[in-house]
Structures are given as C-alpha cells and as structure tokens.
Coordinates of C-alpha atoms in Angstrom, one line a residue:
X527 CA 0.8 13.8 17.7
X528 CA 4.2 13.0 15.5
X529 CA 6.1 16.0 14.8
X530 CA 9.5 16.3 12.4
X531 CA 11.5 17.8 15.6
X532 CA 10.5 18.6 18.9
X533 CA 8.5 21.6 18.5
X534 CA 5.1 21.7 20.0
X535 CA 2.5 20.5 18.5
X536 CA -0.9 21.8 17.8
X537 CA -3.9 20.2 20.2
X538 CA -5.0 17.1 19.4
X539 CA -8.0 16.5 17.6
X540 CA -10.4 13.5 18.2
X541 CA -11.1 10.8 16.2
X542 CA -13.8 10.8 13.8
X543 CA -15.9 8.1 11.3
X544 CA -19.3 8.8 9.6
X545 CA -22.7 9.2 11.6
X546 CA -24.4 7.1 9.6
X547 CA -24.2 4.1 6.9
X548 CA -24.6 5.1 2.9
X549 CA -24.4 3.5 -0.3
X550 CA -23.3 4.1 -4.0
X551 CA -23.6 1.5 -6.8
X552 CA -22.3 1.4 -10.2
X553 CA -19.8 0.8 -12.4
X554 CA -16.1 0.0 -11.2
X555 CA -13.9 2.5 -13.9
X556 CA -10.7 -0.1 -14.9
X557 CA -12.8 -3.4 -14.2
X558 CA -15.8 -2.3 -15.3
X559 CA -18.2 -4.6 -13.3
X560 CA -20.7 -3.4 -11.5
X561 CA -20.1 -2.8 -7.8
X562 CA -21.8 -2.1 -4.7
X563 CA -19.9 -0.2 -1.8
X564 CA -21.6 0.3 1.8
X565 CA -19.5 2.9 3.9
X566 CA -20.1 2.1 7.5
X567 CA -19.2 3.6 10.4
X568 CA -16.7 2.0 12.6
X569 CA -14.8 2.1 16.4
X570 CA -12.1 4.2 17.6
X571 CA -9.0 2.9 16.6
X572 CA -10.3 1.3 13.2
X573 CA -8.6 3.2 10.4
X574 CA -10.7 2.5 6.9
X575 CA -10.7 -1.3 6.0
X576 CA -12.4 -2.9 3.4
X577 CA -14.1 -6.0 3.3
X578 CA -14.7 -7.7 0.1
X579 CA -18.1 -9.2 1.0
X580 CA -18.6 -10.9 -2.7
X581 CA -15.5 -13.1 -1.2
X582 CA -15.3 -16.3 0.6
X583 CA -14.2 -15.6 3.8
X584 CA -15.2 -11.7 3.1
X585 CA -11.6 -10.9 2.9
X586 CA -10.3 -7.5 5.4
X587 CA -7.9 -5.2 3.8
X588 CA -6.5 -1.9 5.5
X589 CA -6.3 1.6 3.5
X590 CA -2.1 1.3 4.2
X591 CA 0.5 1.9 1.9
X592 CA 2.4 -1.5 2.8
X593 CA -0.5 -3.0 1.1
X594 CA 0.0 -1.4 -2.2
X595 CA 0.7 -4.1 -5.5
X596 CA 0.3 -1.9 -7.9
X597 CA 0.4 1.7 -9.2
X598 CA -0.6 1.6 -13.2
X599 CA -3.2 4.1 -13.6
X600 CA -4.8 3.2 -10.6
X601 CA -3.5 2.6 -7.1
X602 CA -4.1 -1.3 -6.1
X603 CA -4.1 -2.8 -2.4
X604 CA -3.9 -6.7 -2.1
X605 CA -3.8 -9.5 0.2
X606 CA -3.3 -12.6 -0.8
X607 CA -5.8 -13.2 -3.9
X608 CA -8.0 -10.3 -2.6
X609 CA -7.5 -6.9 -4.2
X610 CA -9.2 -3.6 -4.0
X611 CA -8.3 -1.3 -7.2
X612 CA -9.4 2.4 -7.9
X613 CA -10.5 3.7 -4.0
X614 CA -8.5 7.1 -4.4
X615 CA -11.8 9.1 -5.1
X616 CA -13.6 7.1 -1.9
X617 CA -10.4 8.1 0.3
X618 CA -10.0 11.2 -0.9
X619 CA -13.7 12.2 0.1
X620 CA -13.4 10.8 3.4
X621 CA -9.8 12.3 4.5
X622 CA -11.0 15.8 3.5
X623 CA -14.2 15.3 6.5
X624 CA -11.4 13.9 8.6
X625 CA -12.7 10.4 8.8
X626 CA -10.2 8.0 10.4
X627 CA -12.5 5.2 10.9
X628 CA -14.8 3.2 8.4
X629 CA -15.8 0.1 7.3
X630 CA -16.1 -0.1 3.8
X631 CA -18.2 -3.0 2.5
X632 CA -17.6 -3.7 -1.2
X633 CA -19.1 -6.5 -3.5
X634 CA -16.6 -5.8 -6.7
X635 CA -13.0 -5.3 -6.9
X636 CA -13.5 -1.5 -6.6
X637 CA -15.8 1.2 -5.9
X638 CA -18.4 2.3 -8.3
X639 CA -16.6 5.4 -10.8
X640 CA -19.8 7.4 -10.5
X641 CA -19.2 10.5 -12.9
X642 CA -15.2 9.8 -12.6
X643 CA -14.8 12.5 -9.8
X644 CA -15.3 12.2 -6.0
X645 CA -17.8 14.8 -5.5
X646 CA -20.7 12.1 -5.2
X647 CA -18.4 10.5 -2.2
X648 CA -18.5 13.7 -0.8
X649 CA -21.8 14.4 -1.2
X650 CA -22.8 11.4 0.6
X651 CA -20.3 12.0 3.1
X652 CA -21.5 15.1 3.7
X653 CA -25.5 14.0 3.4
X654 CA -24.6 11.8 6.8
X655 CA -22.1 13.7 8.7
X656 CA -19.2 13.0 10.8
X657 CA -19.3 12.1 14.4
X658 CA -16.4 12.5 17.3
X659 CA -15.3 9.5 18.9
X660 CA -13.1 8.5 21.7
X661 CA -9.6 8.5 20.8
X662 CA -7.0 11.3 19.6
X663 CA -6.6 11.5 16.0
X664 CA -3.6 10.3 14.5
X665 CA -1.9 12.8 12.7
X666 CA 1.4 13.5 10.8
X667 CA 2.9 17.1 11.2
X668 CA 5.6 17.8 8.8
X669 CA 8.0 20.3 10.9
X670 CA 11.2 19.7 8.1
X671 CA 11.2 20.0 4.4
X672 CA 10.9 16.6 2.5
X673 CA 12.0 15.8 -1.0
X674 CA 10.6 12.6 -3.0
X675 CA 11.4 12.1 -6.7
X676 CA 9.8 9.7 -8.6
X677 CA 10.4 8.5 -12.4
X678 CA 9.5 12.3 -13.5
X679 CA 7.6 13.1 -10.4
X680 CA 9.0 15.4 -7.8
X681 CA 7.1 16.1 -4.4
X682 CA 8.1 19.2 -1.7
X683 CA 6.2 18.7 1.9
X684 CA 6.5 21.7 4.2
X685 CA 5.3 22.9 7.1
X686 CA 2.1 23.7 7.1
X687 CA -0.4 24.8 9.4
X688 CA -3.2 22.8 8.1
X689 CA -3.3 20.5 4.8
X690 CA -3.2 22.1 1.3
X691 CA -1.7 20.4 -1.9
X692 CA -0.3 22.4 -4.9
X693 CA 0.1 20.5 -7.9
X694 CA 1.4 21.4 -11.8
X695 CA 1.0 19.2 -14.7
X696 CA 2.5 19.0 -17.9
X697 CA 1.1 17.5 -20.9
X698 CA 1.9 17.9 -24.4
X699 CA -1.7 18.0 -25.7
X700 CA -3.8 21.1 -26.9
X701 CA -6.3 20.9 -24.4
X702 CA -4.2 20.7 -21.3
X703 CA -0.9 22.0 -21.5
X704 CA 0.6 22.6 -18.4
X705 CA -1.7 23.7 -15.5
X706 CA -1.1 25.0 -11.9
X707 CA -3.8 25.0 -9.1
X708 CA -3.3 24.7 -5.4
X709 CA -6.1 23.6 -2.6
X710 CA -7.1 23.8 0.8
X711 CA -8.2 20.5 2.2
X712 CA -11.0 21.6 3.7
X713 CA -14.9 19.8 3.2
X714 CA -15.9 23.2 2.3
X715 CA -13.6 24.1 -0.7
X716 CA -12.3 20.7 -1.1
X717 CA -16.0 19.5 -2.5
X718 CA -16.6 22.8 -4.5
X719 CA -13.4 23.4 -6.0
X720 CA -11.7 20.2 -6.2
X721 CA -14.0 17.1 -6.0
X722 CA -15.7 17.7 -8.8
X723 CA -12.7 17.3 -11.7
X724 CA -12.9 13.8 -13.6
X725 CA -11.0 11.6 -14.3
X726 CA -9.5 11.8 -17.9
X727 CA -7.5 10.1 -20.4
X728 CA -6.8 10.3 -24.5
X729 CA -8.9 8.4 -27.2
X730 CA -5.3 7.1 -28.3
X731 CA -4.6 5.3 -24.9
X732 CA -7.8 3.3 -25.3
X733 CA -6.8 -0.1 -27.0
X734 CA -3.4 -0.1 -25.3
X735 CA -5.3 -0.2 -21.7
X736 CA -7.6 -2.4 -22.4
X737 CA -5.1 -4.6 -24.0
X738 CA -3.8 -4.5 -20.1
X739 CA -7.5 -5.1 -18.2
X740 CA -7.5 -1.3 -17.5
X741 CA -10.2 1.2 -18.5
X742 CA -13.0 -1.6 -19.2
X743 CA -15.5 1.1 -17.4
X744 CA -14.7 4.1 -18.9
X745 CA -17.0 5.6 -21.0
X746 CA -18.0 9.5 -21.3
X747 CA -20.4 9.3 -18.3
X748 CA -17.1 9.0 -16.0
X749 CA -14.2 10.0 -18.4
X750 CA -13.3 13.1 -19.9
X751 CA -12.3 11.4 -23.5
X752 CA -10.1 14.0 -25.7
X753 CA -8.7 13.2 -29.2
X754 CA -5.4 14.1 -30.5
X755 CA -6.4 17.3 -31.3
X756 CA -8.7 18.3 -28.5
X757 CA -11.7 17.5 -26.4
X758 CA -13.9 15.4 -27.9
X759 CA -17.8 17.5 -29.7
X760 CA -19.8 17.5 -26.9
X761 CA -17.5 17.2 -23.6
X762 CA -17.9 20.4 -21.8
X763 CA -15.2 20.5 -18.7
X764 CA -16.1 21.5 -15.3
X765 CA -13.1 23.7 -14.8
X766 CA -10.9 25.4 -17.3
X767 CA -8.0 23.6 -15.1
X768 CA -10.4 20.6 -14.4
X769 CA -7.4 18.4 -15.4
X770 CA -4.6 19.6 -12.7
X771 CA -7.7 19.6 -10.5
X772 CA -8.1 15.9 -10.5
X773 CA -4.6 15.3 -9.8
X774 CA -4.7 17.1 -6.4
X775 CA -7.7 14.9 -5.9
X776 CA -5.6 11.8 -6.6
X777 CA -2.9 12.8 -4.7
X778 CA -5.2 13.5 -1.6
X779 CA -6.8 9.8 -1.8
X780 CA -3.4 8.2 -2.0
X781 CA -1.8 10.0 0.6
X782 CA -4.8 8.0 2.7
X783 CA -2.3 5.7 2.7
X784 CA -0.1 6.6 5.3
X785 CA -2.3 5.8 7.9
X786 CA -2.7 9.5 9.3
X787 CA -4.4 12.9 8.9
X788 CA -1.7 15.5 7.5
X789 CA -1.0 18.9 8.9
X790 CA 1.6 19.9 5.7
X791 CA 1.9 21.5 2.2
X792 CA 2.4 18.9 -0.7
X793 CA 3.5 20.4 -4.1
X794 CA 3.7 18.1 -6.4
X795 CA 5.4 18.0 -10.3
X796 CA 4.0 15.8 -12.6
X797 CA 2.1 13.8 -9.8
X798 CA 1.2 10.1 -10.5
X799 CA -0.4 7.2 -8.3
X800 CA 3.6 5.7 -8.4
X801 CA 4.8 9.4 -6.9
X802 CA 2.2 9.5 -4.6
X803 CA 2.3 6.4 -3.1
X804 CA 6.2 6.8 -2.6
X805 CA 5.3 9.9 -0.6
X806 CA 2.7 8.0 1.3
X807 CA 5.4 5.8 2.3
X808 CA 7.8 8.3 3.7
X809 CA 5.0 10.1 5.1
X810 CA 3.6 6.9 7.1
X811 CA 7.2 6.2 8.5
X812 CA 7.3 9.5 10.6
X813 CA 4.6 7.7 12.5
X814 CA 7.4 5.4 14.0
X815 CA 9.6 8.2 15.8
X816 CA 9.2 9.1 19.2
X817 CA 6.1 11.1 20.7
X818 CA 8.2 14.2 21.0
X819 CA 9.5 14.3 17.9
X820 CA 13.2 13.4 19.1
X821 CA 15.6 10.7 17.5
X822 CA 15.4 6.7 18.6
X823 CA 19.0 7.2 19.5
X824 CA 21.2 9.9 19.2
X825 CA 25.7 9.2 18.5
X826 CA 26.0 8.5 22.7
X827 CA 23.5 5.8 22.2
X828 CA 24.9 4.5 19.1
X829 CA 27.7 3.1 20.9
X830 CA 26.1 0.8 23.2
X831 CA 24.3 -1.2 20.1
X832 CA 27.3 -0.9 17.7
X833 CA 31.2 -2.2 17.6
X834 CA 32.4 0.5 15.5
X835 CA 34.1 3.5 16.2
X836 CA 36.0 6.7 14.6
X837 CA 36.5 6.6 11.6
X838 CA 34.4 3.8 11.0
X839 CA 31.4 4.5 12.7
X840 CA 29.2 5.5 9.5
X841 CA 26.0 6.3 11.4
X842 CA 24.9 9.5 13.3
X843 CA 21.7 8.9 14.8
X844 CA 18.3 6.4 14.1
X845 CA 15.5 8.9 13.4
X846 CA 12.9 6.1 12.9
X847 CA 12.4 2.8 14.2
X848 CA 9.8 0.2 13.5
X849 CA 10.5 -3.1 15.9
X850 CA 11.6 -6.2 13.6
X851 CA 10.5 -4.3 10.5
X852 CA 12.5 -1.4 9.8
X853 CA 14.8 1.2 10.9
X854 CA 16.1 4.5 9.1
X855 CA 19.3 5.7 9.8
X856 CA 21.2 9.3 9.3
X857 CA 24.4 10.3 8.5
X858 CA 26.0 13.6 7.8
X859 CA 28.4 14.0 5.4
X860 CA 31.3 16.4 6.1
X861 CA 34.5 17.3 4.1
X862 CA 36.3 16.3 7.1
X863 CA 35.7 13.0 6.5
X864 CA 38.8 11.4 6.6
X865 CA 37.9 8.9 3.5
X866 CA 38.4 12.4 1.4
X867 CA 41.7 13.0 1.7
X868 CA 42.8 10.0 -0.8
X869 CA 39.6 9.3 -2.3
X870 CA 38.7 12.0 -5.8
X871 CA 40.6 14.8 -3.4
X872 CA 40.1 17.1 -6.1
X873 CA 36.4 16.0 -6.7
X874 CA 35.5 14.4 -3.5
X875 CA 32.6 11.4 -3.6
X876 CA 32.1 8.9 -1.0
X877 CA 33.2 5.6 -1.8
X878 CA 30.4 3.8 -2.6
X879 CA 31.5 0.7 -0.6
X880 CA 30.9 2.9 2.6
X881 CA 27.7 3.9 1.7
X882 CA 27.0 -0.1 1.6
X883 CA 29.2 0.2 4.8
X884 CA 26.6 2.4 6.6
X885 CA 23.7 0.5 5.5
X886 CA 24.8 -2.2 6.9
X887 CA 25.6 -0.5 10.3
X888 CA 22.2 0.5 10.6
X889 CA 20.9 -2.8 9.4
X890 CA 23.0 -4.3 12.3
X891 CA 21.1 -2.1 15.1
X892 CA 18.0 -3.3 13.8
X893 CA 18.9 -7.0 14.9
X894 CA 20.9 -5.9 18.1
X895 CA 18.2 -3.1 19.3
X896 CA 16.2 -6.3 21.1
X897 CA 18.8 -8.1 22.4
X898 CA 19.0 -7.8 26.4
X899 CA 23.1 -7.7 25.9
X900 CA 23.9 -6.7 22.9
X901 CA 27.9 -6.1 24.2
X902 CA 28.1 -10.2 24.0
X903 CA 26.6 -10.3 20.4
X904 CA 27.7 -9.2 17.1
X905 CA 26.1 -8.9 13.5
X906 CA 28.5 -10.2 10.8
X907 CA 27.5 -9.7 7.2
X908 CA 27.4 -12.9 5.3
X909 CA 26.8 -11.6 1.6
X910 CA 25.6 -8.8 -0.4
X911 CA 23.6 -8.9 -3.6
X912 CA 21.7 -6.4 -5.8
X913 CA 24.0 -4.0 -5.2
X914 CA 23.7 -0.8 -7.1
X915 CA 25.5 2.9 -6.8
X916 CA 22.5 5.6 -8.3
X917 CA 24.2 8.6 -7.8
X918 CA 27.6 10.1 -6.1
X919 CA 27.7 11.6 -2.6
X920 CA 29.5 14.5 -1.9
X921 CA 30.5 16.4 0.9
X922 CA 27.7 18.4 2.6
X923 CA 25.2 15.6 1.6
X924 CA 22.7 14.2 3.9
X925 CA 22.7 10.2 3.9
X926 CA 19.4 8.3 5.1
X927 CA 20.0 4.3 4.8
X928 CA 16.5 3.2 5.0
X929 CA 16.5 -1.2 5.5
X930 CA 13.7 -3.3 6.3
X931 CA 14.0 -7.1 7.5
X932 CA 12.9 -9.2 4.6
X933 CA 13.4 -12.8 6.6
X934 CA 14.4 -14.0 9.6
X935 CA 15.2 -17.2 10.0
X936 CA 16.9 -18.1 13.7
X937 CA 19.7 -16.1 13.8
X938 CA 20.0 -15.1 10.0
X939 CA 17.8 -12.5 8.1
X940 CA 17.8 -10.8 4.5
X941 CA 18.1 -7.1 5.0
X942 CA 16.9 -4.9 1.7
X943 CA 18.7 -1.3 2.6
X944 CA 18.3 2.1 0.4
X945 CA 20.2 5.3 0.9
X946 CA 19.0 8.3 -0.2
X947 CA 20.0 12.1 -0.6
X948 CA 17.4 14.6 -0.8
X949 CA 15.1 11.9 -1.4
X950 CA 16.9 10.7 -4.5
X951 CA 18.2 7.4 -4.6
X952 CA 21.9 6.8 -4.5
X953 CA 22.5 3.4 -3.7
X954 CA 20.7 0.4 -2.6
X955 CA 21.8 -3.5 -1.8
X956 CA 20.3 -7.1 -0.3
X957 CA 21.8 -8.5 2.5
X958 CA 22.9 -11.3 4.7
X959 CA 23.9 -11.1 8.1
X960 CA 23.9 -13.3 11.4
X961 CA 23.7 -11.9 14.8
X962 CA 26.8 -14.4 16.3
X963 CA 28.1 -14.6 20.4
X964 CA 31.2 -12.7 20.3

C-alpha cells in the first residue's frame, strides 16, 4: 500500500474484477452512434482495458491518466488513431464495487449513455457481483493534504479513512445555482444516492457543441435539457441537488484514472473533467514513492548524484521517482536563503532564474540516478525554451519541480519541468541537457 509518509497503513485488501460477463447497448452520448460494451472479467494484475473490437487489430487501451487527449465535456483516452470517449459513468460504477480488473469490449467509440447517469452500470455490476482474486489491491492513501487548482477548479484531498468526495457547484442559472452535497463511496449509497443524477447541459449550448462533434446523442432520454429560464415542461429531476450529484459522479469515474483504489477525502470547487483529470495525475504519481511511504532520496543522498553544494544546491529531497520517465523534486523555501538578502529584501521573491535553477537540478538526477558512477559524469544544460514565471515565491513556500523526459537521444534528452506551490503553477521551462564524462 502507498502511503503520503510512513505511517502505517491499513491491511491490504485483495484484488477484485466482476464474477461474471454483462452487456449494455445503446447510444454513445457525444458521438451518438450506437455502441455495444461487453464488461468481462479479467486476471489479477489487469487494471480495466478496453479493447475496441469494431477495430482492425482490436486496438488495447488502459483506463490511465497518461492516456488522456482530451478533456472537453468529456474525458477522452487515445492511442494512436484509437480513442475511447465518455467512460466516466462505466468507471465510476466499477471503482465504487472496487473492481481493479476488467476487460471491457467495446464496438463504438464509447459506451452506450443509457439514461445519462451510471446507475444502469451499477446495476449490472451489482446483478453479477464481484469476485476476490489473487493479488493485493493497489491502492493510494493520502496521509498529507493536497492542493490542485485548475482554470476555476480547486480540489482539497485529505486523509481519509475510506473514500468520500464532497463537491460544490456554481452556476448562474435559475434551476441550479450553487449546490453542495458530499458522498460515501460505498456500492450501497454510492448507487442510491449518487448514480442515479444525469448528465445535463442548457438548450443554449446545443448548436455550439454540435458545431464541435459533441452532444450528437443527447436527447431527453439521457440529458437533463433546461432553457434559459428553467427546466424544460416535462423534465422532472431525480434529486433536488441531482446536478451537484452528477459531478461527484464524474469526478469518481475520472479519478479511475490514476490507476488505484483511493483511501482519501476529495472536495472539489467547480469540478470539471480538466480538474479531475489533473488530480488523477497527482494522484497516480504517489504510486511511484517507496513502499513505506519514505523519500527516493533524502539531502545525504542528494550529494552522491549531484555536483552542487551550499548555496547552490536548490533541491531537498526526490519524493517521487518514476525510472527514465519522471522524477519530482522538493525544496523548502526559507528566509534564510541567502539569495534574499540582495534580492526584493524588503519584499522577498525568489529569483525566478533559480526556480529554473532547481528544475534543472532535479532534471539532472533523473539522467544520473542510472548511471553506475555517476561521480565521473556530469549533466550540462544545453538550452532552455518555453520558459514562463506564473507566480512569485516567497519565503516559507514549498517548491515541487515536477520534469518528465520528453526524448532521449544517446546522451541528449528534452526535459519539460513544472514547479508548483500549493499546487499552483509558478513556473515551468523545456530543456536540453547532455550527461558528458567529467
């Protein structure tokens, strides 16, 4: 089990997938063909792929964030020329009976919208069971507060024993409002209290999503359709808060994405697939930290991967480490920092140019981290594009420089690096670098 520090975490549960096969036809909501989706049980160790079987080659993608192209009104996944649009109501039914593995057979670009909700996945779900496999469950326990902001979307996990999310929306419409409701994730409460909300969308949206491919299969059997003024003669909702309702259930089906059951509390502001799948993402890289919860390497280690020292040593620790993908770094910011006493001293900010500075640092031990001797080797920085400065840091501030490797190419690779504060953005850059013999 991953855990934010090195508490102890709860016993591990065993992997699950569904006892039996099941299938729902119908219409897909934004492409509006009709579809067919078989969910089958699969091995220990599966996750949920699907397998476009009206494909040549039947096409295999995963239910994983990394996979995500798009985030319009609908969360895509694509590889290559195959995409699979508008699963969040599938996923969302099969995280809340703990599924981890299936095999999800679909002839369409998504799964049938059914009524617009997920309670028919759930229902079906539920009409074959779950079965124990082999295997411990993978699972994500949040044991530190996160923050994620997103266009207008902000997003709290906390410790949590269990899974609930708590969401509030905001709309200026007559009908909606704003709206609070919070959930367990449970099969039991999940299904009656939260499955059931549609989707939903105003009459005035219409021509503009079309315009864009999106919506083609909505209709009032699957949308709850409201005018300017209010809901349209004839639509009766399901919930006074049925709206608010359906975003938990979005957020639950994207958060499928991170590859791992969730023992947290998600509150969510204004929640949207774009939010959601950002959270996804942070959630699915506290997969990649050591077993115990512990750091990859702590300051004592730093200094057998890195040249620098005092005062130029802009990295702490690595919290994270994925091998020749991705590393995220940490660095706390003091006022003792000795870049303050010349630099704004009556408004201290970090220069930006050491933000990039410690980016780059913790680009550099991704390269070196592999190397048998990394004392004869050094990573020199060759160039440094897309460089942008968000927001100022200031003393007390907690800096993560998240970089991926975007190429490698011999001994020279395209780093993209991010720094964040309190999960808002406050600078990001491209970059060159070669590992070179010293």
């Amino acid at each position: 089990m991953v855990s934010e520090n090195g508490a102890a975490a709860a016993p591990a549960a065993r992997q699950r997938t569904v006892a039996d096969a099941f299938v729902l036809e119908g219409r897909g909501l934004h492409g509006g063909e009709e579809a067919r989706c078989e969910v089958r049980p699969a091995p220990p160790g599966t996750g949920i792929l699907f397998r476009r079987v009206d494909l040549e080659g039947t096409p295999t993608l995963r239910a994983d964030v990394e996979l995500v192209s798009g985030v319009e009104w609908e969360t895509v996944l694509r590889v290559d020329g195959a995409a699979v649009r508008t699963a969040e109501h599938l996923l969302a039914a099969l995280a809340v009976h703990a599924v981890d593995n299936a095999e999800i057979r679909l002839a369409g670009a998504e799964p049938p919208a059914l009524d617009g909700s997920a309670a028919p996945w759930c229902e079906a779900v539920g009409r074959v069971g779950t079965e124990e496999q082999e295997g411990e469950a993978r699972t994500i326990e949040v044991r530190e507060p996160l923050r994620i902001e997103e266009g207008r979307s902000r997003y709290t996990i906390t410790p949590y024993d269990g899974y609930r999310v708590t969401a509030e929306i905001d709309f200026e419409h007559p009908s909606i409002g704003r709206q609070f409701a919070s959930a367990q994730i449970a099969p039991g409460s999940f299904c009656r209290d939260v499955a059931p909300a549609r989707t939903f969308g105003l009459e005035s949206w219409a021509e503009g999503l079309r315009a864009r491919g999106l919506a083609l299969g909505a209709d009032a059997q699957n949308t709850v359709v409201l005018s300017e003024a209010g809901l349209q003669p004839g639509t009766e909702l399901r919930f006074p808060d049925e709206f608010v309702r359906h975003k938990i259930l979005d957020v639950v089906g994207d958060l499928v994405l991170a590859g791992a059951r969730l023992r947290a509390h998600v509150v969510a502001e204004r929640p949207g697939h774009r939010g959601n799948v950002q959270v996804a993402r942070r959630l699915r890289r506290l997969l990649f930290r050591p077993a115990d919860g512990g750091f990859v390497l702590d300051a004592e280690g730093l200094l057998a991967f890195l040249p620098h020292r005092y005062p130029f040593l802009l990295v702490d620790r690595v919290l994270e480490f994925e091998g020749g993908r991705r590393i995220l770094g940490l660095k706390n910011v003091t006022l003792n920092e000795p870049f303050f006493v010349g630099h704004f001293p009556a408004h201290p900010v970090m220069p930006g140019v050491l933000i990039v500075e410690g980016m780059a640092q913790t680009g550099g031990l991704l390269l070196m981290h592999d190397i048998d001797d990394p004392s004869a080797r050094v990573v020199y920085f060759m160039s440094m594009t897309d460089v942008k400065f968000r927001r100022p840091v200031r003393p007390g501030d907690q800096l993560l420089y998240d970089v991926d490797l975007v190429q490698l190419r011999g001994r020279t690779c395209r780093l993209r690096g991010v720094a964040t504060v309190a999960g808002r953005v406050v600078a990001e850059a491209t970059m060159t670098a070669q590992v070179m013999d010293r």
